[in-house]
mmCIF file of C-alpha atoms and ligand atoms in Angstrom:
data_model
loop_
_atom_site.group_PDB
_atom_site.id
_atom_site.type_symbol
_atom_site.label_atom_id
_atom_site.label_comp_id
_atom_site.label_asym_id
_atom_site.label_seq_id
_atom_site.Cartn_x
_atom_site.Cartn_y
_atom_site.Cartn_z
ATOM 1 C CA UNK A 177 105.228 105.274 36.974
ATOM 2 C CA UNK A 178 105.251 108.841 38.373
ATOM 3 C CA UNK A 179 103.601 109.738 41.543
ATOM 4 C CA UNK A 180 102.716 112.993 39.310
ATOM 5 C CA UNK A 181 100.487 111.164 36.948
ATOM 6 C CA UNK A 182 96.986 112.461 37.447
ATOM 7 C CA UNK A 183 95.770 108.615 37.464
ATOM 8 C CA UNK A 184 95.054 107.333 40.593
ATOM 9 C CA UNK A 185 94.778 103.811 39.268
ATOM 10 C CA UNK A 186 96.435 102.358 36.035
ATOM 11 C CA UNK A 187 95.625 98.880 35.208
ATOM 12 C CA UNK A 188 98.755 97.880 32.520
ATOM 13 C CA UNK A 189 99.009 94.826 30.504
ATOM 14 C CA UNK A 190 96.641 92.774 33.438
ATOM 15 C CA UNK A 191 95.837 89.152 32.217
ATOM 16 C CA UNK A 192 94.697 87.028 34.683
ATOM 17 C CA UNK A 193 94.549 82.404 35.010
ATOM 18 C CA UNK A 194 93.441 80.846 38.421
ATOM 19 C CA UNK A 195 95.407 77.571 38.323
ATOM 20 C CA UNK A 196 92.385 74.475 39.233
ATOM 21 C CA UNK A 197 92.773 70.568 39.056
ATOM 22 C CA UNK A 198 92.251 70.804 35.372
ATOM 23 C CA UNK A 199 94.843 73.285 35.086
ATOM 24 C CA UNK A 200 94.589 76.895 34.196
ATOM 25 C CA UNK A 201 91.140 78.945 33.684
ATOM 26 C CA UNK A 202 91.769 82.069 31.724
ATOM 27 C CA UNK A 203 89.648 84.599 33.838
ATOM 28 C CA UNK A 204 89.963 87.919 31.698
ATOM 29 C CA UNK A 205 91.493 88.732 28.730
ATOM 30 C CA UNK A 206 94.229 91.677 28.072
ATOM 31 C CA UNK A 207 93.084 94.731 29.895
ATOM 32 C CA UNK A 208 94.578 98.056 29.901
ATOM 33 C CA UNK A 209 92.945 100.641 32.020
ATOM 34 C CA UNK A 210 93.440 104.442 33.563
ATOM 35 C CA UNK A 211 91.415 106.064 36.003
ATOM 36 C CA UNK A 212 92.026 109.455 37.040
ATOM 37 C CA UNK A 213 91.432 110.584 40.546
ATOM 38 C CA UNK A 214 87.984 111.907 41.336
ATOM 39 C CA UNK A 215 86.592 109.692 38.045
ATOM 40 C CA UNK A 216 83.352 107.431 38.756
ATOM 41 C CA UNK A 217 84.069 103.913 36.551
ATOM 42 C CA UNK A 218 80.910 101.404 36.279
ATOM 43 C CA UNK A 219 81.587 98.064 34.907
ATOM 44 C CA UNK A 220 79.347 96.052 32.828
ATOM 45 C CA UNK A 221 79.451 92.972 31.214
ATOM 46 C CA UNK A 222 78.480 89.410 31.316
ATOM 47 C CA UNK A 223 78.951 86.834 33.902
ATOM 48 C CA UNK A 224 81.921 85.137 34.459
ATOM 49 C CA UNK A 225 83.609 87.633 32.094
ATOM 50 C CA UNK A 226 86.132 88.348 34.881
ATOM 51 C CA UNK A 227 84.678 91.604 36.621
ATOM 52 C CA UNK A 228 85.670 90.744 39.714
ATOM 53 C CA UNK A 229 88.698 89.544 39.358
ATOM 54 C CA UNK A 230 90.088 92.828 37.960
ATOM 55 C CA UNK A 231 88.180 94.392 40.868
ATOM 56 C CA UNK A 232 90.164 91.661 43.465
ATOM 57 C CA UNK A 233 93.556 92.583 41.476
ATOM 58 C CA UNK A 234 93.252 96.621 41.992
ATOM 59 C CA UNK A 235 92.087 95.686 45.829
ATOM 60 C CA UNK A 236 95.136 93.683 45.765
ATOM 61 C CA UNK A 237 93.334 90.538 46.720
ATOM 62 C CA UNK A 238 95.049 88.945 43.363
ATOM 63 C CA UNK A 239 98.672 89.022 42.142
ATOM 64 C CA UNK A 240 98.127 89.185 38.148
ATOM 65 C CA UNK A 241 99.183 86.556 36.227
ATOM 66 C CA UNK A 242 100.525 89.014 33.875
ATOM 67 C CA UNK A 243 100.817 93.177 33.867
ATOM 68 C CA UNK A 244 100.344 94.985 36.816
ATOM 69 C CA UNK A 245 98.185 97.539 38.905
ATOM 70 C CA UNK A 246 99.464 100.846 39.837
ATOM 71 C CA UNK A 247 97.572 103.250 42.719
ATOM 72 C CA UNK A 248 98.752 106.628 43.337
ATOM 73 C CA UNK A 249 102.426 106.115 41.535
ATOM 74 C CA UNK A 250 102.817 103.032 43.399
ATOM 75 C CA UNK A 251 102.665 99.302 42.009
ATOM 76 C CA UNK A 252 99.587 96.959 44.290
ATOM 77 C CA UNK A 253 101.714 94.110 45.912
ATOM 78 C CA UNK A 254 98.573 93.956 48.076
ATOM 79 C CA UNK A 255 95.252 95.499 49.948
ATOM 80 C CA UNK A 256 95.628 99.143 51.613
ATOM 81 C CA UNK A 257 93.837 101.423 53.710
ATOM 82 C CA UNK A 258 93.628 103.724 49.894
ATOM 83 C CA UNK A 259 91.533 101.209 49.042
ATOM 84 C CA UNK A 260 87.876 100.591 50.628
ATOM 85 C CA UNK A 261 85.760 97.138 48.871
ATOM 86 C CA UNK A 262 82.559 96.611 49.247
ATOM 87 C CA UNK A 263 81.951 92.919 47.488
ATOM 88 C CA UNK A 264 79.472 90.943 45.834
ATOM 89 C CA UNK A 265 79.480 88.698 48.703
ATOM 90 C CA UNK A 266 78.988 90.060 51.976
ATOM 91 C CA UNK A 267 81.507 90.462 54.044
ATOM 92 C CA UNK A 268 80.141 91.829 57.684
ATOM 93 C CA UNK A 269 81.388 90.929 61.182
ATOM 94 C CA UNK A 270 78.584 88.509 62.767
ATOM 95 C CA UNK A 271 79.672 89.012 66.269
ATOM 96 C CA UNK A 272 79.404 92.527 66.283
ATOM 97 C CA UNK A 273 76.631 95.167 66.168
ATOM 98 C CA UNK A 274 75.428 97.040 63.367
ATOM 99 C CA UNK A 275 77.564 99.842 65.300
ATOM 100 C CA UNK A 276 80.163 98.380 65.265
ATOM 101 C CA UNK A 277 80.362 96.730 62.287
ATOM 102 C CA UNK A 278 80.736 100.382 60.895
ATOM 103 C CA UNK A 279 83.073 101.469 63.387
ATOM 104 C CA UNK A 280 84.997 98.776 62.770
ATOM 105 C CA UNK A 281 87.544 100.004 60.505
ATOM 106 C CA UNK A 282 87.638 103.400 62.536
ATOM 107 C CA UNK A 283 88.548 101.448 65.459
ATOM 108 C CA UNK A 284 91.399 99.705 63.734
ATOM 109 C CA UNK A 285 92.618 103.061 62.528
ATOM 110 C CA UNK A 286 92.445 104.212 66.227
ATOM 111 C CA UNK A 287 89.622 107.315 66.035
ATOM 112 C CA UNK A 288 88.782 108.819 68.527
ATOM 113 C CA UNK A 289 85.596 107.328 70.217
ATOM 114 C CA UNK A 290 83.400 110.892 69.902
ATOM 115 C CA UNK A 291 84.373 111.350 66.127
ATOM 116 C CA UNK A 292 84.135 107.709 65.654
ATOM 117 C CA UNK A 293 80.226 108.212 67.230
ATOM 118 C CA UNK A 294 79.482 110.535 64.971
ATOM 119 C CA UNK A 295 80.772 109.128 61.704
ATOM 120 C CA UNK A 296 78.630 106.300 62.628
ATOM 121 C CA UNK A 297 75.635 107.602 63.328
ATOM 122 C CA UNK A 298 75.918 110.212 60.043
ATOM 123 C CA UNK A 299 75.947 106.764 58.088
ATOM 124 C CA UNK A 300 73.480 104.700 60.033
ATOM 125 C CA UNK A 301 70.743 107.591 58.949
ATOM 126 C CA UNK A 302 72.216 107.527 55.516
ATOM 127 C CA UNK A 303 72.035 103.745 55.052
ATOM 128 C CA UNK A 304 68.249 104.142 56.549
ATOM 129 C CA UNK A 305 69.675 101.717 59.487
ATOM 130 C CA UNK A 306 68.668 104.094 62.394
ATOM 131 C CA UNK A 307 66.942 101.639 65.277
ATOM 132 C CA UNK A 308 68.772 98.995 64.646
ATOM 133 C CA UNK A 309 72.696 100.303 65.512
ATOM 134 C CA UNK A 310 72.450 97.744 68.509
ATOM 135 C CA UNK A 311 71.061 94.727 66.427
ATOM 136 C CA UNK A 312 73.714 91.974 65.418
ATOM 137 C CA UNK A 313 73.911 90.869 61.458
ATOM 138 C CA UNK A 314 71.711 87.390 61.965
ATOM 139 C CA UNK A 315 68.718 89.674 62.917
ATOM 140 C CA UNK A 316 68.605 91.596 59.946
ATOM 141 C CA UNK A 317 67.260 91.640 56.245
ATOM 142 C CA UNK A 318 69.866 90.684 53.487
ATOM 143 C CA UNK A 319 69.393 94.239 52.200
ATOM 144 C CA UNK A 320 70.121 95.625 55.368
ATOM 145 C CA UNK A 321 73.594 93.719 55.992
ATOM 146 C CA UNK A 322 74.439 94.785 52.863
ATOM 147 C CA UNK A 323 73.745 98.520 53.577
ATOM 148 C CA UNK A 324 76.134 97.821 56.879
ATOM 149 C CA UNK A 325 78.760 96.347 54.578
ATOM 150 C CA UNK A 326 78.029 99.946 52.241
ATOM 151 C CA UNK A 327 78.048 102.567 55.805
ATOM 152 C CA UNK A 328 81.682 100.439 56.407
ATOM 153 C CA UNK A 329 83.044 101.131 53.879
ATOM 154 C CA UNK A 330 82.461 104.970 53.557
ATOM 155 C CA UNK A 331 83.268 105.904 57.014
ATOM 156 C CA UNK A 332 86.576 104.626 56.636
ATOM 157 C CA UNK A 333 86.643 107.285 54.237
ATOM 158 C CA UNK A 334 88.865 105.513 51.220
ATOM 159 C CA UNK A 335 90.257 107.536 48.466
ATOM 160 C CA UNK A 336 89.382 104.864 45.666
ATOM 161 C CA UNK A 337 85.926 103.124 46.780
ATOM 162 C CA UNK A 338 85.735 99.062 44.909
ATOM 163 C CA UNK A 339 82.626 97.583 44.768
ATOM 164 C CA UNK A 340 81.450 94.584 43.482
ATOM 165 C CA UNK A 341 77.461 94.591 42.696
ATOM 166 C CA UNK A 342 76.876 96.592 46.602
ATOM 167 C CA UNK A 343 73.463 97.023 46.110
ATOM 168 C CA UNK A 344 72.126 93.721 44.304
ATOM 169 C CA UNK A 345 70.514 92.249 47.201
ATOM 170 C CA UNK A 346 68.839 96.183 48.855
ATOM 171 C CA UNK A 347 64.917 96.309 47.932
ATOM 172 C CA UNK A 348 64.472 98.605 45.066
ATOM 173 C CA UNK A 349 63.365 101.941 47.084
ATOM 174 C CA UNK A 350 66.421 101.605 49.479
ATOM 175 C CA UNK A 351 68.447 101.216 45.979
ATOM 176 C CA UNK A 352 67.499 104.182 44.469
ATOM 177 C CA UNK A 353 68.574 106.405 47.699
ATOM 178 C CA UNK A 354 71.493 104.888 47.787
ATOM 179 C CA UNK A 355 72.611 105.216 44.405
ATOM 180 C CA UNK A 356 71.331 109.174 44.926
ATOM 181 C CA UNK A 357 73.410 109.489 48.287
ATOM 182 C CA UNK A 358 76.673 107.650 46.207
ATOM 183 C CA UNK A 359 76.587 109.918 43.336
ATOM 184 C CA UNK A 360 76.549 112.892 45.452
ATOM 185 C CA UNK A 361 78.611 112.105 48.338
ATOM 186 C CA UNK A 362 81.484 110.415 45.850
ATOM 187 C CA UNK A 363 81.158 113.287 43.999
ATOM 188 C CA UNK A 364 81.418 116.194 46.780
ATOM 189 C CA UNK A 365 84.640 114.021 48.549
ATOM 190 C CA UNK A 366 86.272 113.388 45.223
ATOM 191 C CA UNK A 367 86.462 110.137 45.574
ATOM 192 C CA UNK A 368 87.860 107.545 42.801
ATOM 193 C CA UNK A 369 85.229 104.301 42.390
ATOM 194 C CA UNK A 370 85.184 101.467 40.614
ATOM 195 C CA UNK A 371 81.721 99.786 40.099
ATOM 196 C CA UNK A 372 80.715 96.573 39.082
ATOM 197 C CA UNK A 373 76.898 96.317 38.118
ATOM 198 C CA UNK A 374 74.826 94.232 35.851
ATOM 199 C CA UNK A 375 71.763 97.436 35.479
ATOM 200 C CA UNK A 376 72.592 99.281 32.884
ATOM 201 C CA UNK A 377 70.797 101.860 34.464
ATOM 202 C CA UNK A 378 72.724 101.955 37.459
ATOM 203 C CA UNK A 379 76.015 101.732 35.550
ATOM 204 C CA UNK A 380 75.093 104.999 33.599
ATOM 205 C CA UNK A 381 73.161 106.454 35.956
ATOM 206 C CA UNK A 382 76.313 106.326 38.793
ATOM 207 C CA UNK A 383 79.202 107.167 35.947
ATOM 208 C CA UNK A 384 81.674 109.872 34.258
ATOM 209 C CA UNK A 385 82.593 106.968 32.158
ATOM 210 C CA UNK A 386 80.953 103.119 31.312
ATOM 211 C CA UNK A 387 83.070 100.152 30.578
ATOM 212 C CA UNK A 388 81.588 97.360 28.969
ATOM 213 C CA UNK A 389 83.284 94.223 29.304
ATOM 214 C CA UNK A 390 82.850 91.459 26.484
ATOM 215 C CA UNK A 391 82.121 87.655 27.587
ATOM 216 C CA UNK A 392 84.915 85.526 29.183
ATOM 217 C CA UNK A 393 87.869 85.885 29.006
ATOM 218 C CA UNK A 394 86.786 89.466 29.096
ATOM 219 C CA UNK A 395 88.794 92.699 27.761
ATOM 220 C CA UNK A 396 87.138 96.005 28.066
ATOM 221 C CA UNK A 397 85.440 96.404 24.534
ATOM 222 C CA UNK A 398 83.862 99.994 25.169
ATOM 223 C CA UNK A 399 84.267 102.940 27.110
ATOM 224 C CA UNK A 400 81.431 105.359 26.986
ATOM 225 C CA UNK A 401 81.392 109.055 28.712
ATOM 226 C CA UNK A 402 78.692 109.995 30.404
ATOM 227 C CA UNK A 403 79.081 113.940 30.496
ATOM 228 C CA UNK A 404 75.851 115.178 32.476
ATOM 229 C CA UNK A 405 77.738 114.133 35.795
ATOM 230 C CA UNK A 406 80.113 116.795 35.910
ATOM 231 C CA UNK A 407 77.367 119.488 36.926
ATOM 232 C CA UNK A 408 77.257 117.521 39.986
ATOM 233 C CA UNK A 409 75.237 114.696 41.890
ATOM 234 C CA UNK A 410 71.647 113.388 39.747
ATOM 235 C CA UNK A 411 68.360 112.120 40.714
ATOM 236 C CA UNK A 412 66.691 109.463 39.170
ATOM 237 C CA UNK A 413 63.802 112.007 38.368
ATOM 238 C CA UNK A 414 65.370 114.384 35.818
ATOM 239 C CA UNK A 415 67.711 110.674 34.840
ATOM 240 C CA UNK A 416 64.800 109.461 33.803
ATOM 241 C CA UNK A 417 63.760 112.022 31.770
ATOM 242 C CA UNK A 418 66.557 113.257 30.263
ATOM 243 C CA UNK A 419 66.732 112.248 26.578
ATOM 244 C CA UNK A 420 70.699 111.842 26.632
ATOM 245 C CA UNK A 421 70.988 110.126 29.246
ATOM 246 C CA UNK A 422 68.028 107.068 28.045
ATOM 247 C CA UNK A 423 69.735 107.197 24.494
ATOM 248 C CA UNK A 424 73.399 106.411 26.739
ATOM 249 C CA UNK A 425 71.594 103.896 28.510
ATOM 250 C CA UNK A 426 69.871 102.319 25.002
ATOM 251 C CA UNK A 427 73.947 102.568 23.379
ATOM 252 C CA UNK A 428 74.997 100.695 26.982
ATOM 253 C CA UNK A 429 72.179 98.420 26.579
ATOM 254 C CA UNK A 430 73.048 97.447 23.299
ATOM 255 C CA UNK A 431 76.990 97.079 23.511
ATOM 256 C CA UNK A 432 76.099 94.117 26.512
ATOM 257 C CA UNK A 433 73.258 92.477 24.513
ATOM 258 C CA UNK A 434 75.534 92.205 21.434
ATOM 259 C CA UNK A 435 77.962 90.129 23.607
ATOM 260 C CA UNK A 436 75.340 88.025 25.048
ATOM 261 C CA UNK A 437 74.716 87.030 21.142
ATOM 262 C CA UNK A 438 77.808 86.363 20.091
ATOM 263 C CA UNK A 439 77.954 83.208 22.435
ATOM 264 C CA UNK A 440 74.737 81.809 20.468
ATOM 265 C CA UNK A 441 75.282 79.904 17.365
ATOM 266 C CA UNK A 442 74.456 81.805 13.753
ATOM 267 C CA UNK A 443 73.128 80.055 11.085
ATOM 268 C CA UNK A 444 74.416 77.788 9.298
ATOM 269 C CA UNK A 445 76.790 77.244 12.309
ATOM 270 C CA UNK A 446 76.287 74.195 14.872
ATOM 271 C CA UNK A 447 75.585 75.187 17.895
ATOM 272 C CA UNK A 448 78.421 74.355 20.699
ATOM 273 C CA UNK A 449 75.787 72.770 23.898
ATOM 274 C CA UNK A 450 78.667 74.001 26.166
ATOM 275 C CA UNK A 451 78.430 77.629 24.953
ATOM 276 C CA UNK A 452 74.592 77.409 25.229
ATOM 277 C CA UNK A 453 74.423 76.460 28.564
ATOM 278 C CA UNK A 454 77.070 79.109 30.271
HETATM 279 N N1 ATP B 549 89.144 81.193 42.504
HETATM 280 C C1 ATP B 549 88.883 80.815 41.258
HETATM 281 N N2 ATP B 549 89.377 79.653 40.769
HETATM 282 C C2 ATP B 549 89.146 79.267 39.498
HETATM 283 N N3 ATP B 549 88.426 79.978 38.614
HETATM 284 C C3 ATP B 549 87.915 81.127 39.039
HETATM 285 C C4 ATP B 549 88.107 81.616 40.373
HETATM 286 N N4 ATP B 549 87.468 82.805 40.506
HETATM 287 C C5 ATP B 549 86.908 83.033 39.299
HETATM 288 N N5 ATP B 549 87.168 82.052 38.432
HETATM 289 C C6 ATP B 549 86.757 81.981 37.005
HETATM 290 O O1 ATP B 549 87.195 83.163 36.361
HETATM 291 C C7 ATP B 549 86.191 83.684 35.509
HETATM 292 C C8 ATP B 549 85.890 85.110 35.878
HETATM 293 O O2 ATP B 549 85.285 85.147 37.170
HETATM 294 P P1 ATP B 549 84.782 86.485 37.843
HETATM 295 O O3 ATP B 549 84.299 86.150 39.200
HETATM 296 O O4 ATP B 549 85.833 87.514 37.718
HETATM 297 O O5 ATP B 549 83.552 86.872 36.882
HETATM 298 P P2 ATP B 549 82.503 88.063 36.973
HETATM 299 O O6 ATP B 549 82.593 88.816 35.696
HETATM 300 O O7 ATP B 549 82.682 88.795 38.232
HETATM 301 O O8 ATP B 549 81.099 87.264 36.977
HETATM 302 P P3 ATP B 549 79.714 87.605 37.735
HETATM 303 O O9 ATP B 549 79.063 88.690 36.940
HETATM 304 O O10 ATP B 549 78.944 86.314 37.629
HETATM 305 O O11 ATP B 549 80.016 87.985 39.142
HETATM 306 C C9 ATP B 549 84.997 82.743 35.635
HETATM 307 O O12 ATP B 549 84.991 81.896 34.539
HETATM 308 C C10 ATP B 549 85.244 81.961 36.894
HETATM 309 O O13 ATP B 549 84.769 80.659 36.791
HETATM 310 MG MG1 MG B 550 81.516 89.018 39.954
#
């Protein structure tokens, strides 16, 4: 692959099988994917599908079974500083403040301590932490660790941003900020991310472009542009209201419900207990 290609991340021929007891689980299907630099990806589909397992294998968390990832010209044998994840599960310090819990990535990188101070303290506000920079992890909300685990990741200022579901667990006024603050601030720093949601809403809402995955083992079975974003950041005001973007949102909406069907039996079929209860 060139180092030329305007792609920052090319997902080619990936098929991924964890090996268990029983042998091995096919977690996604045959997935090719491009993303070019500065492009904001969401990614729906249904659970278990194997969402996060592409998202492990481009953080280089995974080697793929088959195919390979490719970041800025260069093949993923592994995770980099490129590449900032925020995951589903949280993944905070719990010995160390709020602070530095932020920091902590800034430290590693050796920043100085002033610039380090004020990166911080730019994303505590953000993240609506301020008052608690001094607190440790066990005496906050859920929400609020994971808006720590969010301010982390950002002020290590990553060219491609992962992240896996990052505001599931925030109460739903904190969510909406955040999403506003995302789509601007990715947008203003250029910044490549790939988003895993289940809210439709939020997928289209946050993208340039919506992939819909279909149920396990999942390929990408759509890929839906979402043009408004170019003009620059949105609010969910004029989102809301804006008749392109709810008829996007009704086409997303549709594309995931259709694969949440096709597990049920149809008539005339019998229905399979095991593919009724996943
Ligand atoms: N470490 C593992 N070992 C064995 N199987 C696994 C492992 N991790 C994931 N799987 C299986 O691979 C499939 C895809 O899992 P993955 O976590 O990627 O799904 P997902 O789309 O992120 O789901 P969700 O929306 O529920 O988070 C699932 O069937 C899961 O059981
Ligand atoms: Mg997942």
């Amino acid at each position: 692959m060139d180092a030329t290609s305007p792609d920052k991340i090319i997902v080619e021929g990936f098929q991924h099988f964890f090996e268990t007891a029983d042998g091995p689980v096919q977690a996604t299907g045959l997935i090719d994917l491009k993303i070019p630099a500065a492009e904001f990806v969401t990614l729906v589909g249904p659970s278990g599908c194997g969402k996060t397992t592409l998202l492990k294998a481009i953080a280089g968390f995974i080697t793929p079974t088959r195919g390979r990832i490719v970041c800025d010209g260069k093949t993923v044998t592994g995770p980099g500083r490129d590449r900032g994840v925020v995951f589903q599960e949280l993944a905070i310090l719990p010995w160390r403040t709020v602070r530095r819990n932020i920091g902590h990535g800034l430290e590693i990188a050796g920043v100085p301590k002033a610039e380090r101070e004020r990166t911080v303290a730019r994303l505590v506000a953000l993240t609506g932490l301020k008052g608690f920079e001094d607190r440790y992890p066990h005496e906050l909300s859920g929400g609020m660790r994971q808006r720590v685990a969010v301010a982390r990741t950002w002020a290590a200022d990553p060219d491609i941003i992962l992240m896996d579901e990052p505001f599931a667990a925030v109460d739903a006024m904190t969510r909406l900020t955040l999403q506003e603050e995302l789509a601007s601030l990715t947008f203003s720093t250029r910044k490549t991310v790939f988003f895993i949601t289940h809210s439709v809403d939020e997928a289209v809402f946050l993208a340039d472009r919506v992939l819909v995955m279909s149920k396990r083992p999942g390929r990408i079975k759509a890929s839906i542009e979402v043009p408004r974003r170019k003009a620059g950041g949105r609010d969910w005001e004029s989102f809301t209201t804006d008749p392109e973007m709810q008829a996007i949102c009704e086409q997303v909406l549709r594309l995931v419900r259709d694969e949440r069907m096709d597990g049920a039996a149809r008539p005339g079929e019998t229905p399979d207990p095991l593919k009724e209860a996943s």
